[in-house]
Coordinates of N, CA and C in Angstrom, one line a residue:
L145 N -2.8 -105.6 50.7 CA -2.3 -104.4 49.9 C -1.3 -103.5 50.6
G146 N -0.4 -103.1 50.0 CA 0.5 -102.4 50.4 C 0.0 -100.9 51.0
I147 N -0.9 -100.3 50.1 CA -1.5 -99.1 50.7 C -2.3 -99.5 51.9
Q148 N -2.7 -100.7 52.5 CA -3.4 -100.9 53.5 C -2.6 -100.7 54.8
Q149 N -1.4 -101.4 54.5 CA -0.3 -101.3 55.6 C 0.2 -99.8 55.9
V150 N 0.3 -98.9 54.9 CA 0.6 -97.5 55.2 C -0.6 -97.0 55.9
M151 N -1.8 -97.2 55.6 CA -2.9 -96.7 56.1 C -3.1 -97.0 57.6
N152 N -2.9 -98.3 57.7 CA -2.8 -98.8 59.2 C -1.9 -98.1 60.0
Y153 N -0.6 -98.2 59.4 CA 0.7 -97.3 60.0 C 0.1 -96.1 60.7
Y154 N -0.5 -95.3 59.8 CA -1.1 -93.9 60.2 C -2.4 -93.9 60.7
G155 N -2.9 -94.9 61.1 CA -4.5 -95.1 61.9 C -5.4 -94.4 60.8
L156 N -5.3 -94.7 59.6 CA -6.5 -94.3 58.6 C -7.0 -95.4 57.9
T157 N -8.3 -95.1 57.3 CA -8.9 -96.3 56.5 C -8.9 -95.9 55.3
M158 N -9.3 -96.9 54.4 CA -9.4 -96.8 52.8 C -10.5 -95.6 52.7
A159 N -11.3 -95.6 53.4 CA -12.4 -94.5 53.3 C -12.0 -93.0 53.3
E160 N -10.5 -92.9 53.7 CA -9.8 -91.6 53.8 C -8.6 -91.6 52.8
A161 N -8.6 -92.4 51.7 CA -7.7 -92.6 50.9 C -8.1 -92.2 49.4
M162 N -6.9 -91.5 48.9 CA -7.0 -91.4 47.1 C -5.8 -92.0 46.6
A163 N -6.3 -92.6 45.9 CA -5.2 -93.7 45.0 C -5.2 -93.5 43.6
F164 N -4.0 -93.5 42.9 CA -3.9 -93.1 41.7 C -3.1 -94.5 41.1
G165 N -3.5 -94.9 39.8 CA -3.0 -96.0 39.2 C -3.3 -96.0 37.8
D166 N -2.3 -96.8 37.1 CA -2.3 -97.1 35.7 C -2.4 -98.3 35.1
G167 N -2.1 -99.2 36.1 CA -1.9 -100.9 35.5 C -2.7 -101.8 36.2
G168 N -3.1 -102.8 35.8 CA -3.9 -104.0 36.5 C -3.6 -104.4 37.7
N169 N -2.4 -104.1 38.2 CA -1.9 -104.4 39.4 C -2.3 -103.3 40.6
D170 N -2.9 -102.1 39.9 CA -3.5 -101.0 40.9 C -5.0 -101.1 41.0
L171 N -5.7 -102.2 40.3 CA -7.0 -102.2 40.3 C -7.6 -102.3 41.8
P172 N -7.0 -103.2 42.6 CA -7.8 -103.3 44.1 C -7.8 -102.0 44.9
M173 N -6.6 -101.3 44.8 CA -6.1 -100.0 45.4 C -7.0 -99.2 44.9
V174 N -7.2 -98.8 43.8 CA -8.0 -97.6 43.1 C -9.4 -98.0 43.4
R175 N -9.9 -99.2 43.3 CA -11.3 -99.6 43.6 C -11.5 -99.5 45.2
D176 N -10.7 -99.7 45.9 CA -11.0 -99.7 47.4 C -10.8 -98.3 47.9
A177 N -10.0 -97.4 47.3 CA -10.0 -96.3 48.0 C -11.2 -95.5 47.8
A178 N -11.2 -94.3 48.9 CA -12.7 -93.4 48.7 C -12.6 -92.7 47.3
V179 N -11.6 -92.3 46.9 CA -11.3 -91.8 45.5 C -10.3 -92.8 44.8
G180 N -10.8 -93.2 43.5 CA -9.8 -93.9 42.8 C -9.6 -93.1 41.5
V181 N -8.5 -92.9 41.2 CA -8.1 -92.1 39.9 C -7.3 -92.9 39.1
A182 N -7.7 -93.0 37.8 CA -6.9 -93.6 36.8 C -6.3 -92.7 36.1
M183 N -5.0 -93.0 35.5 CA -4.3 -92.2 34.9 C -4.8 -92.4 33.4
G184 N -4.5 -91.3 32.6 CA -5.2 -91.3 31.1 C -4.4 -92.6 30.2
N185 N -3.2 -93.1 30.6 CA -2.8 -94.2 29.9 C -3.2 -95.5 30.9
A186 N -4.0 -95.6 31.7 CA -4.3 -96.9 32.3 C -5.0 -97.6 31.5
C187 N -5.1 -99.0 32.1 CA -5.7 -99.9 31.1 C -7.2 -99.8 31.4
D188 N -7.8 -100.3 30.4 CA -9.5 -100.3 30.4 C -10.2 -100.8 31.6
E189 N -9.5 -101.9 32.2 CA -10.2 -102.5 33.6 C -10.0 -101.5 34.6
L190 N -9.0 -100.8 34.7 CA -8.8 -100.0 35.8 C -9.4 -98.6 35.6
K191 N -9.8 -98.1 34.4 CA -10.6 -97.2 34.1 C -12.0 -97.3 34.4
A192 N -12.5 -98.5 34.4 CA -13.8 -99.0 34.6 C -14.3 -98.9 36.2
V193 N -13.3 -99.1 37.0 CA -13.2 -99.1 38.3 C -13.2 -97.6 39.3
A194 N -12.4 -96.6 38.2 CA -11.9 -95.6 39.0 C -13.3 -94.4 39.1
D195 N -13.1 -93.6 39.8 CA -13.9 -92.6 40.4 C -13.8 -91.6 39.2
Y196 N -12.3 -91.3 38.9 CA -12.1 -90.0 37.9 C -11.0 -90.7 37.0
I197 N -11.0 -90.2 35.9 CA -10.0 -90.5 34.9 C -9.2 -89.0 34.7
T198 N -8.0 -89.0 34.8 CA -7.3 -87.8 34.5 C -6.4 -88.2 33.5
S199 N -5.5 -87.1 33.2 CA -4.6 -87.2 31.9 C -3.5 -88.1 32.1
S200 N -2.6 -88.2 31.5 CA -1.6 -89.4 31.8 C -0.4 -88.7 32.7
V201 N 0.4 -89.5 33.3 CA 1.6 -88.6 34.1 C 2.5 -87.8 33.3
D202 N 2.5 -88.1 32.1 CA 3.3 -87.0 31.3 C 2.8 -86.0 30.9
E203 N 1.2 -85.8 31.0 CA 0.6 -84.5 31.0 C 0.1 -84.0 32.1
D204 N 0.7 -84.3 33.3 CA 0.5 -83.7 34.6 C -0.7 -84.2 35.1
G205 N -1.1 -85.3 34.6 CA -2.5 -86.1 35.3 C -2.5 -86.0 36.8
V206 N -1.6 -86.5 37.7 CA -1.6 -86.3 39.1 C -2.0 -85.0 39.6
S207 N -1.4 -83.9 39.0 CA -1.6 -82.6 39.4 C -2.9 -82.0 38.8
R208 N -3.2 -82.5 37.7 CA -4.7 -82.2 37.3 C -6.0 -82.6 38.0
A209 N -5.6 -83.9 38.6 CA -6.5 -84.7 39.4 C -6.9 -84.1 40.6
L210 N -5.5 -83.6 41.2 CA -5.5 -82.9 42.7 C -6.2 -81.6 42.6
E211 N -6.0 -80.8 41.6 CA -6.7 -79.6 41.2 C -8.3 -79.8 40.9
H212 N -8.5 -81.0 40.4 CA -10.1 -81.3 40.0 C -10.6 -81.3 41.4
F213 N -10.1 -82.0 42.3 CA -10.6 -82.4 43.6 C -10.4 -81.3 44.8
G214 N -9.7 -80.1 44.1 CA -9.6 -78.8 45.0 C -8.6 -79.2 46.1
L215 N -7.6 -80.1 46.0 CA -6.7 -80.4 46.9 C -5.4 -79.4 46.7
I216 N -5.3 -78.9 45.5 CA -4.1 -77.9 45.3 C -4.8 -76.8 44.4

């Protein structure tokens, strides 16, 4: 996974990651992150493995999820 390479580079683990996705190709990343977030327009398979489902990217889904988790 690309995210795993980034995490390794920074000396972090997936247990420290929050991942956002909307497509089937995002499934492993969202599933394996400590917090996996599916966008509102995500496919059903991704929503099934996500820890949280936010609104679509066009409806400020990333911002809303970060607010939900108290990060902004």
